[in-house]
Coordinates of C-alpha atoms and ligand atoms in Angstrom, one line a residue:
M199 CA 32.5 14.4 19.2
T200 CA 29.9 12.4 17.3
A201 CA 28.3 14.2 14.4
T202 CA 24.5 14.6 14.2
R203 CA 23.1 13.3 11.0
V204 CA 19.7 12.9 9.3
P205 CA 17.8 10.7 11.8
G206 CA 17.5 7.1 10.8
V207 CA 19.0 7.4 7.3
P208 CA 22.0 5.1 6.8
E209 CA 24.8 6.9 5.0
I210 CA 27.8 5.5 3.2
E211 CA 31.0 7.5 3.2
D212 CA 34.2 6.1 1.7
G213 CA 33.2 2.5 2.1
V214 CA 31.9 2.9 5.6
L215 CA 28.2 2.6 6.6
I216 CA 27.2 5.1 9.2
S217 CA 24.2 4.2 11.3
T218 CA 22.2 6.8 13.2
N219 CA 19.5 6.9 15.9
P220 CA 16.1 7.5 14.2
A221 CA 14.9 9.8 17.0
T222 CA 18.0 12.0 17.5
G223 CA 20.3 11.6 14.5
E224 CA 23.0 10.7 17.0
E225 CA 25.6 8.4 15.4
A226 CA 25.1 4.8 16.5
G227 CA 28.2 3.3 14.9
R228 CA 30.2 2.6 11.8
V229 CA 30.9 -0.6 9.9
P230 CA 32.8 -1.4 6.7
V231 CA 30.6 -1.9 3.6
A232 CA 31.2 -5.2 1.7
D233 CA 31.2 -5.5 -2.1
A234 CA 30.6 -8.6 -4.1
G235 CA 34.3 -9.6 -3.8
A236 CA 34.2 -9.3 0.0
V237 CA 31.0 -11.3 0.1
A238 CA 32.6 -14.1 -2.0
A239 CA 35.7 -14.0 0.3
A240 CA 33.5 -14.3 3.4
V241 CA 31.7 -17.3 1.9
A242 CA 35.0 -18.9 0.9
R243 CA 36.2 -18.5 4.6
A244 CA 32.9 -19.8 5.7
R245 CA 33.3 -23.0 3.6
E246 CA 36.6 -23.8 5.5
A247 CA 35.0 -23.0 8.8
A248 CA 32.0 -25.3 8.0
L249 CA 34.3 -28.4 8.0
W250 CA 35.6 -27.5 11.4
W251 CA 32.1 -26.7 12.8
Q252 CA 30.6 -29.9 11.4
G253 CA 33.5 -31.8 13.0
L254 CA 32.5 -30.6 16.4
G255 CA 29.3 -32.7 16.1
F256 CA 26.0 -31.9 17.8
T257 CA 27.5 -32.1 21.3
G258 CA 30.4 -29.8 20.6
R259 CA 28.2 -27.3 18.8
K260 CA 25.6 -27.4 21.6
E261 CA 28.3 -26.6 24.1
R262 CA 29.4 -23.5 22.1
L263 CA 25.9 -22.3 21.4
V264 CA 25.0 -22.6 25.1
R265 CA 28.0 -20.5 25.9
W266 CA 26.9 -17.9 23.5
R267 CA 23.4 -18.0 25.0
T268 CA 25.0 -17.5 28.4
L269 CA 27.1 -14.6 27.2
V270 CA 24.1 -12.8 25.6
S271 CA 22.0 -13.3 28.7
R272 CA 24.7 -11.8 30.9
R273 CA 25.1 -8.8 28.6
I274 CA 21.4 -8.4 27.8
E275 CA 21.3 -4.8 29.0
E276 CA 24.3 -3.9 26.9
L277 CA 22.6 -5.5 23.8
A278 CA 19.3 -3.6 24.7
R279 CA 21.2 -0.3 24.8
V280 CA 22.8 -0.9 21.5
T281 CA 19.4 -1.8 20.0
R282 CA 17.7 1.3 21.5
L283 CA 20.5 3.5 20.2
E284 CA 20.1 2.1 16.7
T285 CA 16.3 1.6 16.4
G286 CA 15.0 4.1 18.9
K287 CA 12.8 1.4 20.5
P288 CA 12.4 1.6 24.3
E289 CA 15.0 -0.4 26.2
A290 CA 12.4 -2.6 27.8
D291 CA 11.1 -3.6 24.4
A292 CA 14.7 -4.5 23.3
I293 CA 15.1 -6.6 26.5
V294 CA 11.9 -8.5 25.6
E295 CA 13.2 -9.0 22.1
A296 CA 16.5 -10.3 23.4
V297 CA 14.7 -12.7 25.8
G298 CA 12.9 -14.3 22.7
A299 CA 16.3 -14.7 20.9
I300 CA 17.8 -16.3 24.0
E301 CA 14.9 -18.8 24.2
H302 CA 15.4 -19.9 20.5
L303 CA 19.1 -20.1 20.9
D304 CA 18.8 -22.3 23.9
W305 CA 16.1 -24.5 22.3
A306 CA 17.9 -25.1 19.1
A307 CA 21.2 -25.9 20.9
H308 CA 19.5 -28.5 23.1
H309 CA 17.3 -30.2 20.5
A310 CA 19.3 -30.3 17.3
K311 CA 20.7 -33.8 18.0
A312 CA 17.3 -35.4 18.7
V313 CA 15.6 -33.7 15.8
L314 CA 18.3 -34.0 13.1
G315 CA 20.6 -36.8 14.4
P316 CA 20.9 -40.2 12.7
R317 CA 18.2 -42.8 13.4
R318 CA 17.0 -46.2 12.1
T319 CA 13.7 -46.3 10.5
R320 CA 11.2 -49.1 10.9
T321 CA 11.4 -52.1 8.6
R322 CA 9.0 -52.3 5.6
L323 CA 7.7 -55.8 4.8
L324 CA 8.4 -55.8 1.1
T325 CA 12.0 -54.7 1.6
A326 CA 12.5 -56.4 4.9
E327 CA 16.1 -57.3 4.1
H328 CA 17.2 -53.7 4.2
V329 CA 17.5 -51.4 7.2
G330 CA 16.6 -47.7 6.7
H331 CA 18.7 -45.0 8.2
L332 CA 17.7 -41.3 8.2
E333 CA 19.7 -38.3 9.1
Y334 CA 19.7 -34.6 8.4
Q335 CA 22.8 -33.1 7.0
P336 CA 23.7 -29.4 6.9
Y337 CA 23.8 -27.3 3.8
G338 CA 27.3 -26.0 4.6
V339 CA 27.1 -22.2 4.4
V340 CA 23.7 -20.5 5.0
G341 CA 23.1 -16.8 4.1
V342 CA 20.9 -14.9 6.5
I343 CA 19.4 -11.6 5.4
G344 CA 17.7 -9.6 8.1
P345 CA 15.4 -6.6 8.7
W346 CA 15.8 -3.7 11.1
N347 CA 12.6 -3.9 13.2
Y348 CA 13.7 -6.8 15.4
P349 CA 17.4 -6.8 14.7
I350 CA 18.2 -9.3 17.5
L351 CA 15.3 -11.8 17.4
T352 CA 14.7 -12.1 13.6
P353 CA 18.2 -13.1 12.7
I354 CA 18.9 -15.2 15.8
G355 CA 15.9 -17.5 14.8
P356 CA 17.5 -18.8 11.6
I357 CA 21.1 -18.3 12.8
S358 CA 20.6 -20.5 15.9
S359 CA 18.8 -23.3 13.9
A360 CA 21.3 -23.1 11.1
L361 CA 24.3 -23.3 13.4
A362 CA 22.8 -26.0 15.6
A363 CA 22.2 -28.0 12.4
G364 CA 25.9 -27.8 11.6
N365 CA 25.9 -25.0 9.1
V366 CA 28.0 -21.8 9.3
V367 CA 26.4 -18.5 8.6
V368 CA 27.2 -15.3 6.6
F369 CA 24.7 -12.7 7.9
K370 CA 23.7 -9.5 6.1
P371 CA 22.0 -7.3 8.7
S372 CA 19.7 -4.5 7.6
E373 CA 21.5 -1.3 6.7
Y374 CA 19.4 0.4 9.5
T375 CA 20.8 -1.9 12.2
P376 CA 24.3 -3.0 11.3
V377 CA 25.7 -2.3 14.7
V378 CA 23.4 -4.8 16.4
G379 CA 24.4 -7.3 13.7
Q380 CA 28.0 -6.7 14.3
W381 CA 27.5 -7.1 18.1
L382 CA 25.9 -10.5 17.5
A383 CA 28.9 -11.7 15.4
D384 CA 31.5 -10.2 17.7
T385 CA 30.0 -11.8 20.8
F386 CA 29.8 -15.2 19.0
A387 CA 33.5 -14.8 18.1
E388 CA 34.2 -14.5 21.8
V389 CA 32.9 -18.0 22.4
V390 CA 34.0 -19.4 19.1
P391 CA 37.3 -17.7 18.3
E392 CA 38.9 -20.5 16.3
Q393 CA 37.0 -20.2 13.0
P394 CA 34.7 -17.6 11.3
V395 CA 31.5 -19.6 12.0
L396 CA 29.3 -16.5 12.1
Q397 CA 30.3 -13.7 9.9
V398 CA 28.6 -10.4 9.0
V399 CA 28.7 -8.6 5.7
H400 CA 27.3 -5.0 5.7
G401 CA 25.7 -2.8 3.1
L402 CA 22.5 -2.1 1.1
G403 CA 20.3 -4.4 -0.9
D404 CA 23.0 -5.1 -3.4
V405 CA 25.1 -6.8 -0.7
G406 CA 22.1 -9.1 0.1
G407 CA 21.8 -9.8 -3.7
A408 CA 25.5 -10.7 -3.8
L409 CA 25.0 -13.1 -0.9
C410 CA 22.2 -14.8 -2.7
R411 CA 24.5 -15.3 -5.7
S412 CA 27.7 -16.3 -3.7
G413 CA 27.2 -20.0 -3.7
V414 CA 25.7 -20.4 -0.3
G415 CA 23.7 -23.6 0.2
K416 CA 20.5 -21.9 1.5
V417 CA 19.2 -18.4 2.1
A418 CA 17.0 -17.4 5.0
F419 CA 15.4 -14.0 4.3
T420 CA 13.3 -11.9 6.6
G421 CA 11.9 -8.6 5.3
S422 CA 9.3 -7.2 3.0
T423 CA 7.3 -9.2 0.5
A424 CA 8.6 -7.0 -2.3
T425 CA 12.3 -7.7 -1.4
A426 CA 11.5 -11.4 -0.9
K427 CA 10.6 -11.6 -4.6
K428 CA 14.0 -10.1 -5.6
V429 CA 15.7 -12.5 -3.2
M430 CA 13.9 -15.5 -4.7
A431 CA 14.8 -14.3 -8.2
A432 CA 18.5 -14.0 -7.3
C433 CA 18.5 -17.4 -5.6
A434 CA 16.6 -19.0 -8.6
E435 CA 19.7 -18.3 -10.8
N436 CA 21.5 -21.2 -9.0
L437 CA 18.5 -23.1 -7.6
V438 CA 19.4 -22.0 -4.1
P439 CA 16.6 -22.9 -1.7
V440 CA 15.1 -20.1 0.4
V441 CA 13.0 -19.5 3.5
I442 CA 10.9 -16.4 3.3
E443 CA 9.7 -14.6 6.4
A444 CA 7.9 -11.6 4.9
G445 CA 5.3 -9.0 5.9
G446 CA 1.8 -9.4 7.4
K447 CA -1.5 -7.7 8.1
D448 CA -2.5 -9.7 11.2
A449 CA -6.0 -9.7 12.6
L450 CA -7.4 -10.2 16.1
I451 CA -10.9 -11.6 16.5
V452 CA -12.9 -11.0 19.6
D453 CA -15.8 -13.4 20.1
A454 CA -18.9 -12.8 22.3
D455 CA -17.6 -14.7 25.3
A456 CA -14.2 -13.0 25.4
D457 CA -12.7 -11.3 28.4
V458 CA -13.0 -7.9 26.9
P459 CA -10.5 -5.9 29.0
A460 CA -7.9 -8.6 28.4
A461 CA -8.7 -8.6 24.6
A462 CA -8.3 -4.8 24.6
E463 CA -5.0 -4.9 26.5
A464 CA -3.7 -7.5 24.0
A465 CA -4.9 -5.5 21.0
V466 CA -3.1 -2.4 22.3
W467 CA 0.1 -4.3 23.0
G468 CA -0.1 -6.3 19.8
S469 CA -0.7 -3.3 17.6
M470 CA 1.5 -0.6 19.3
T471 CA 4.5 -2.4 20.6
N472 CA 7.7 -1.3 18.8
A473 CA 5.5 1.5 17.5
G474 CA 3.6 -1.0 15.4
Q475 CA 6.7 -2.0 13.5
T476 CA 6.2 -5.7 14.0
C477 CA 5.7 -8.3 11.3
I478 CA 3.2 -10.1 13.5
G479 CA 1.8 -6.9 14.8
I480 CA -2.0 -6.7 15.1
E481 CA -3.2 -4.3 12.5
R482 CA -6.9 -5.1 12.3
A483 CA -9.5 -6.2 15.0
Y484 CA -12.8 -7.8 14.1
V485 CA -15.2 -7.7 17.1
V486 CA -18.6 -9.3 17.3
A487 CA -21.4 -6.8 17.9
P488 CA -22.4 -7.6 21.5
V489 CA -18.9 -6.7 22.8
Y490 CA -17.9 -4.1 20.2
D491 CA -18.7 -0.9 22.2
R492 CA -17.0 -2.1 25.3
F493 CA -13.9 -3.2 23.4
V494 CA -13.5 0.1 21.5
A495 CA -13.8 2.1 24.7
A496 CA -11.3 -0.1 26.5
V497 CA -8.8 0.1 23.6
V498 CA -9.1 3.9 23.4
E499 CA -8.6 4.2 27.1
K500 CA -5.5 2.0 27.2
A501 CA -3.9 3.2 24.0
G502 CA -4.6 6.8 25.0
R503 CA -2.2 6.4 27.9
L504 CA 0.8 5.6 25.7
R505 CA 3.2 8.5 25.0
T506 CA 5.4 9.0 22.0
G507 CA 9.0 9.1 23.1
H508 CA 8.3 6.8 26.0
E509 CA 6.3 3.6 25.3
I510 CA 6.0 4.5 21.6
G511 CA 9.4 4.9 20.0
P512 CA 10.2 6.6 16.7
I513 CA 9.4 5.2 13.3
T514 CA 12.8 3.7 12.5
M515 CA 12.7 4.1 8.7
P516 CA 11.8 7.7 7.8
R517 CA 10.1 6.8 4.5
Q518 CA 7.7 4.5 6.4
I519 CA 6.2 7.7 7.9
D520 CA 4.7 8.6 4.5
I521 CA 3.1 5.1 4.2
I522 CA 1.5 5.4 7.7
R523 CA 0.2 8.9 6.9
D524 CA -1.2 7.7 3.5
H525 CA -3.0 4.8 5.2
I526 CA -4.6 7.0 7.9
D527 CA -5.6 9.6 5.3
D528 CA -7.1 7.0 3.0
A529 CA -9.1 5.4 5.9
L530 CA -10.5 8.9 6.9
A531 CA -11.2 9.9 3.2
K532 CA -13.1 6.7 2.7
G533 CA -15.4 7.3 5.6
G534 CA -13.4 5.8 8.6
R535 CA -13.4 7.7 11.9
A536 CA -10.5 8.2 14.3
V537 CA -11.5 7.5 17.8
L538 CA -7.9 8.1 18.9
G539 CA -5.1 9.9 17.1
G540 CA -5.9 10.3 13.4
A541 CA -4.8 12.9 10.9
G542 CA -2.6 14.9 13.3
A543 CA -1.0 11.7 14.8
V544 CA 2.0 11.8 12.4
Q545 CA 4.7 14.0 13.9
P546 CA 8.0 12.7 12.5
P547 CA 9.9 10.8 13.7
Y548 CA 6.9 9.7 15.9
V549 CA 3.3 8.6 15.2
A550 CA 0.9 8.8 18.1
P551 CA -1.4 5.8 18.8
T552 CA -4.2 5.8 16.3
V553 CA -7.4 3.8 16.5
L554 CA -9.8 3.8 13.5
V555 CA -13.3 2.5 13.2
D556 CA -15.8 2.1 10.3
V557 CA -12.8 1.8 7.9
P558 CA -14.0 0.3 4.6
A559 CA -12.5 -3.0 3.5
D560 CA -11.0 -1.4 0.3
S561 CA -8.9 1.1 2.3
S562 CA -5.1 0.7 2.3
E563 CA -5.3 0.7 6.1
I564 CA -7.2 -2.6 5.9
R565 CA -5.4 -4.1 2.8
D566 CA -1.7 -3.2 3.1
E567 CA 0.9 -3.5 5.8
T568 CA 0.9 -0.2 7.7
F569 CA 3.8 -0.9 10.1
G570 CA 2.9 1.9 12.5
P571 CA 1.0 2.3 15.8
T572 CA -2.5 2.1 14.2
L573 CA -5.3 -0.3 14.7
T574 CA -8.6 -0.6 12.8
I575 CA -11.6 -2.0 14.7
T576 CA -14.4 -3.5 12.6
K577 CA -17.8 -4.5 14.0
V578 CA -19.0 -7.9 12.7
A579 CA -22.2 -10.0 13.3
D580 CA -20.4 -13.2 14.4
A581 CA -17.2 -15.2 14.3
D582 CA -17.9 -16.5 10.8
E583 CA -18.1 -13.0 9.5
A584 CA -14.9 -12.0 11.5
L585 CA -13.1 -14.9 9.9
R586 CA -14.3 -14.0 6.4
Q587 CA -13.0 -10.5 6.7
A588 CA -9.8 -11.4 8.6
N589 CA -8.9 -14.0 5.9
D590 CA -9.6 -11.5 3.0
T591 CA -6.0 -10.6 2.6
S592 CA -3.0 -11.8 0.5
Y593 CA -1.0 -12.0 3.7
G594 CA -1.2 -14.8 6.4
L595 CA 1.5 -14.5 9.1
G596 CA 0.1 -14.6 12.6
G597 CA -3.1 -13.6 14.4
A598 CA -5.1 -13.7 17.6
V599 CA -8.4 -14.9 18.9
F600 CA -10.1 -13.9 22.2
G601 CA -13.0 -16.0 23.4
K602 CA -13.8 -19.2 25.3
A603 CA -16.1 -21.9 23.8
N604 CA -15.0 -21.6 20.1
A605 CA -11.7 -19.7 20.3
V606 CA -9.5 -22.7 19.3
R607 CA -11.9 -23.6 16.5
I608 CA -11.7 -20.0 15.2
A609 CA -7.9 -20.0 15.5
R610 CA -7.7 -23.1 13.3
R611 CA -9.7 -21.4 10.6
L612 CA -7.7 -18.2 10.5
R613 CA -5.5 -18.3 7.4
S614 CA -2.1 -17.9 8.9
G615 CA 1.0 -19.7 10.1
M616 CA 0.5 -18.9 13.8
V617 CA -2.4 -17.8 16.1
A618 CA -2.4 -16.8 19.8
V619 CA -5.6 -17.6 21.7
N620 CA -6.3 -15.2 24.5
G621 CA -2.9 -13.5 24.0
T622 CA -1.0 -11.8 21.2
L623 CA 2.4 -12.6 19.6
T624 CA 3.0 -15.3 22.2
F625 CA 3.9 -18.0 19.6
V626 CA 7.1 -16.1 18.7
G627 CA 8.4 -16.6 22.3
M628 CA 8.1 -20.4 22.4
G629 CA 11.3 -22.2 21.3
N630 CA 9.4 -25.4 20.4
L631 CA 6.9 -23.8 18.0
P632 CA 7.5 -23.2 14.3
F633 CA 7.3 -19.6 13.0
G634 CA 6.3 -18.6 9.4
G635 CA 3.5 -17.6 7.2
V636 CA 1.4 -18.4 4.2
G637 CA 0.7 -16.4 1.0
D638 CA 2.5 -13.1 0.7
S639 CA 3.8 -13.6 4.2
G640 CA 6.2 -16.3 2.9
F641 CA 6.9 -20.0 3.3
G642 CA 9.2 -22.3 5.2
R643 CA 9.6 -22.2 8.9
I644 CA 12.1 -21.0 11.5
H645 CA 12.1 -21.9 15.2
G646 CA 11.3 -25.3 16.7
E647 CA 11.7 -28.7 15.0
D648 CA 10.5 -27.5 11.6
G649 CA 13.0 -24.6 11.9
L650 CA 15.9 -27.0 12.5
R651 CA 14.9 -29.2 9.6
E652 CA 14.7 -26.1 7.4
F653 CA 18.5 -25.8 7.6
A654 CA 19.3 -29.5 6.9
R655 CA 18.7 -31.9 4.0
A656 CA 17.1 -35.2 4.7
K657 CA 19.5 -38.0 3.8
A658 CA 18.2 -41.5 3.4
I659 CA 20.5 -44.6 3.5
T660 CA 19.5 -48.2 3.2
V661 CA 21.8 -51.1 4.3
R662 CA 21.3 -54.7 3.3
R663 CA 21.2 -57.1 6.2
G664 CA 20.4 -60.3 4.4
P665 CA 19.2 -61.9 1.1
S666 CA 16.0 -60.8 -0.5
M667 CA 12.9 -62.8 0.0
L668 CA 11.0 -60.8 -2.6
P669 CA 13.7 -59.7 -5.0
A670 CA 11.9 -57.0 -7.1
M671 CA 14.8 -54.6 -8.0
T672 CA 16.9 -57.0 -10.1
F673 CA 16.9 -58.3 -13.6
E674 CA 17.7 -61.7 -12.1
R675 CA 14.2 -62.2 -10.5
T676 CA 12.3 -65.2 -11.8
P677 CA 8.7 -65.4 -12.8
A678 CA 8.0 -67.5 -9.7
Q679 CA 9.5 -64.7 -7.5
V680 CA 7.3 -62.1 -9.3
A681 CA 4.3 -64.3 -8.6
R682 CA 5.3 -64.4 -4.9
I683 CA 5.6 -60.5 -4.9
V684 CA 2.1 -60.2 -6.4
K685 CA 0.8 -62.6 -3.7
A686 CA 2.5 -60.7 -0.9
V687 CA 1.2 -57.4 -2.1
R688 CA -2.4 -58.8 -2.3
L689 CA -2.0 -60.2 1.2
L690 CA -0.6 -56.9 2.6
Y691 CA -2.6 -54.3 0.7
G692 CA -5.3 -56.0 -1.3
R693 CA -7.7 -56.8 1.5
G694 CA -10.6 -54.6 2.8
R695 CA -12.9 -52.4 0.8
A696 CA -11.6 -51.0 -2.5
Ligands
NAD156 P1 13.4 -5.0 3.5 O1 12.8 -6.0 2.6 O2 13.5 -3.6 3.0 O3 14.9 -5.4 3.8 C1 15.2 -6.6 4.4 C2 16.7 -6.9 4.1 O4 16.8 -7.2 2.7 C3 17.7 -5.8 4.4 O5 18.8 -6.4 5.0 C4 18.0 -5.3 3.0 O6 19.2 -4.6 2.9 C5 17.9 -6.5 2.2 N1 17.7 -6.3 0.7 C6 17.1 -5.2 0.1 N2 17.1 -5.4 -1.2 C7 17.6 -6.6 -1.4 C8 17.9 -7.4 -2.6 N3 17.5 -6.9 -3.8 N4 18.5 -8.6 -2.5 C9 18.8 -9.1 -1.3 N5 18.6 -8.4 -0.1 C10 18.0 -7.2 -0.2 O7 12.6 -5.1 4.8 P2 12.8 -4.2 6.1 O8 12.2 -2.8 5.8 O9 14.2 -4.2 6.6 O10 11.9 -4.9 7.2 C11 10.5 -4.7 7.3 C12 9.7 -5.8 6.7 O11 10.1 -7.1 7.2 C13 8.2 -5.7 6.9 O12 7.5 -6.0 5.8 C14 8.0 -6.8 8.0 O13 6.7 -7.3 8.1 C15 9.0 -7.8 7.6 N6 9.3 -8.7 8.7 C16 8.9 -10.0 8.6 C17 9.2 -10.8 9.7 C18 8.8 -12.3 9.7 O14 9.4 -13.1 10.4 N7 7.9 -12.7 8.8 C19 10.0 -10.4 10.8 C20 10.3 -9.0 10.8 C21 10.0 -8.2 9.7

């Protein structure tokens, strides 16, 4: 018989982490907790495995990664069930999440060679006697630290790029979703049984800290901005480079020529999917005056149909409930109005869809990451005003624009790493687009070509193919040769308007 525990609170008993369902308290599974010694041992094993994995080359690794993709695709429903059990999210949402992960796995596997493989560079006239070669070499062992909200998609982004680039990975999943993390490593080991190419180490934040200090070549962190700073501080001790995928406060802008029902539907999906626990979730909408009333009515009508326990799952992390409640209370206390949900919406472990209007810009509901199924809608005069308010945040992860004539121009001016035009969150599902933010949302990129390059170091090699016509880099050059170099530079670069 499985014991019923405090919903959603990971417990550690005798070196074992016990994961529970946040809605029911049902036990989701048990995993061993690592200590600093165990992390060091995993990294030592990984170093050995890295030599073997690199030896497979791009083609051998592609073949293994494609097999893992196939296995995950075949067992997608099993993965979704494990994810639902551990996070409480609806199974359909877990399927959508897994589909995104499969897309990135497939893309990274198929494109790593073209993006990172050796190539010759074009000859430069002043150094024409040398041929340039460029290639991207793996770091060796990459540490991946993940969050709980998308426990399949968020780690598989960096894991698939890191592996395709020739690294091996030691992965520290969130203490709220260790079972999903273990599932990923176990299924990978089914297709790559020879060496520990993808290992997991479990535990709380201290295990993540130990991973940062374990001698890994790079760390890919996804989680909150506050933890990101601790990760950077730990990595700074040994100059370990990091990719930071942190929080957000994403905005949706609705212009006058937008398809209003489509914008409302996207706003509801973007803000309420996964009960709003989405780093790229829409938390604020800025809507131009002519379409404001229609937009608010459509959002209220659509969001009002969502039911907690069905489309809206529980809040996975119990202490987040207090933050959501504080944000709603602060918005209402400062003069905001709830047109759906509101003060009574918080009924742990659930929060009912809440739509707030007239919320002042200094409210925490506008300024800080809420991470719940809430949406503020603010009326603005025009797109310029929408952009000014949308960009008035320290975060800058994703965003969305609905409109026709100016939508792409508006999208370019949104201060963020990604924007969906006439959609929401779509950029996360495209294997060939980079993903990442600016400001407090982090730096570096996962996914796509930039994501692959993030997990490899550029290596430049020059090879002499003949004697130098313009020998600059030698003490044996003559004054006549220097004069020739000056002449050549003037000819090449000294013409035209200065
Ligand atoms: P979190 O920062 O609390 O934890 C993330 C991970 O860091 C966990 O595995 C945790 O154990 C580990 N950790 C905690 N302290 C650590 C330390 N001192 N050193 C090293 N590791 C440590 O975040 P969370 O609550 O799991 O996730 C939610 C947050 O993640 C939200 O802010 C959300 O916006 C963000 N997020 C961002 C993205 C993105 O791609 N930008 C994606 C998903 C979630």
